[in-house]
C-alpha positions as a printed Julia matrix, in Angstrom:
126×3 Matrix{Float64}:
 -15.13   -2.94  -5.5
 -12.44   -4.31  -3.17
 -11.09   -2.03  -0.5
  -7.65   -0.59  -1.15
  -5.1    -1.89   1.31
  -3.32    0.74   3.38
   0.47    0.92   2.94
   1.17    0.07   6.58
  -0.99   -3.05   6.19
   1.17   -4.22   3.3
   4.33   -3.67   5.37
   2.75   -5.58   8.25
   1.85   -8.46   5.92
   5.48   -8.64   4.72
   6.74   -8.71   8.32
   4.24  -11.43   9.22
   5.28  -13.49   6.18
   8.92  -13.42   7.33
   7.84  -14.45  10.84
   5.86  -17.38   9.36
   8.85  -18.42   7.23
  11.07  -18.4   10.32
   8.54  -20.49  12.23
   8.06  -22.98   9.38
  11.79  -23.52   8.91
  12.65  -23.87  12.6
  14.26  -27.25  13.29
  12.06  -29.43  15.47
  11.81  -32.96  16.89
  10.45  -34.32  13.58
  12.83  -32.56  11.2
  16.26  -30.97  11.51
  15.26  -28.46   8.82
  11.63  -27.71   9.64
   9.62  -27.64   6.44
  12.67  -27.19   4.2
  13.47  -30.5    2.49
  15.21  -29.67  -0.81
  17.94  -27.22  -1.84
  15.48  -25.86  -4.41
  13.31  -24.62  -1.56
  16.25  -22.64  -0.19
  16.97  -21.35  -3.7
  13.37  -20.18  -4.17
  13.16  -18.69  -0.68
  16.39  -16.71  -1.15
  15.09  -15.49  -4.52
  11.91  -14.2   -2.87
  13.87  -12.47  -0.1
  16.14  -10.96  -2.78
  13.1    -9.52  -4.6
  11.82   -8.1   -1.34
  15.19   -6.53  -0.52
  15.45   -5.06  -4.03
  12.11   -3.29  -3.51
  12.85   -1.94  -0.02
  14.93    1.1   -1.09
  12.02    2.45  -3.13
   9.71    1.95  -0.15
  12.02    3.89   2.15
  12.66    6.64  -0.42
   8.94    7.13  -0.99
   8.29    7.22   2.77
  11.03    9.82   3.18
   9.65   11.88   0.28
   6.19   11.79   1.85
   7.56   13.12   5.16
   9.54   15.82   3.35
   6.45   17.01   1.46
   4.37   17.18   4.65
   7.14   19.06   6.42
   7.54   21.54   3.57
   3.76   22.04   3.53
   3.95   22.92   7.23
   1.42   20.25   8.23
   3.51   18.36  10.8
   3.81   18.9   14.54
   6.03   17.24  17.16
   5.29   16.26  20.76
   8.74   17.56  21.74
  11.71   19.14  19.98
  11.38   20.57  16.51
   9.63   18.98  13.57
  12.64   19.81  11.39
  14.98   17.86  13.68
  12.7    14.8   13.75
  12.12   14.84   9.98
  15.83   15.28   9.34
  16.66   12.35  11.63
  14.0    10.16   9.99
  15.22   11.09   6.48
  18.84   10.27   7.41
  17.85    6.93   8.95
  15.68    6.01   5.95
  18.55    6.86   3.57
  20.87    4.66   5.65
  18.43    1.74   5.73
  17.96    2.12   1.96
  21.72    1.66   1.49
  21.6    -1.35   3.85
  18.76   -2.86   1.81
  20.87   -2.46  -1.34
  23.68   -4.32   0.41
  21.22   -7.0    1.58
  19.91   -7.43  -1.97
  23.47   -7.77  -3.3
  24.34  -10.42  -0.69
  21.09  -12.3   -1.37
  21.88  -12.21  -5.09
  25.25  -13.85  -4.38
  23.59  -16.46  -2.15
  20.96  -17.13  -4.82
  23.66  -17.64  -7.45
  25.62  -19.92  -5.14
  22.54  -22.07  -4.51
  21.68  -22.49  -8.2
  23.89  -25.53  -8.94
  23.09  -27.37  -5.7
  20.9   -30.47  -5.82
  19.81  -33.14  -3.35
  21.1   -36.71  -3.5
  19.69  -38.22  -0.31
  16.39  -39.4    1.06
  13.98  -37.02   2.69
  13.41  -37.31   6.41
   9.81  -37.64   7.56
């Protein structure tokens, strides 16, 4: 049986995938667009980022709910200050970032739609 991946490992994999995308698409001496050559690649990439952004609010809400349950169970401690203050601050920040992710997903949806009719009429650089 395969080992179950820990949630933080999945988040780390997503962050690493974005870093690799950024590296792969960085303009360089051989290509002004890195490994992007066709508008369809931009279209597909934006679609994938849109799917990721659409899933982020659930991730943040579930993380916040987890912290709330632990706090209500009385199983959290804090190195300084009160646990309630830290949990409250984390919950507020996670709610804010969830709203930001919704806005990101909406903007990516618009970008994805705008890219859909675009094609390529030139020759590919090597």
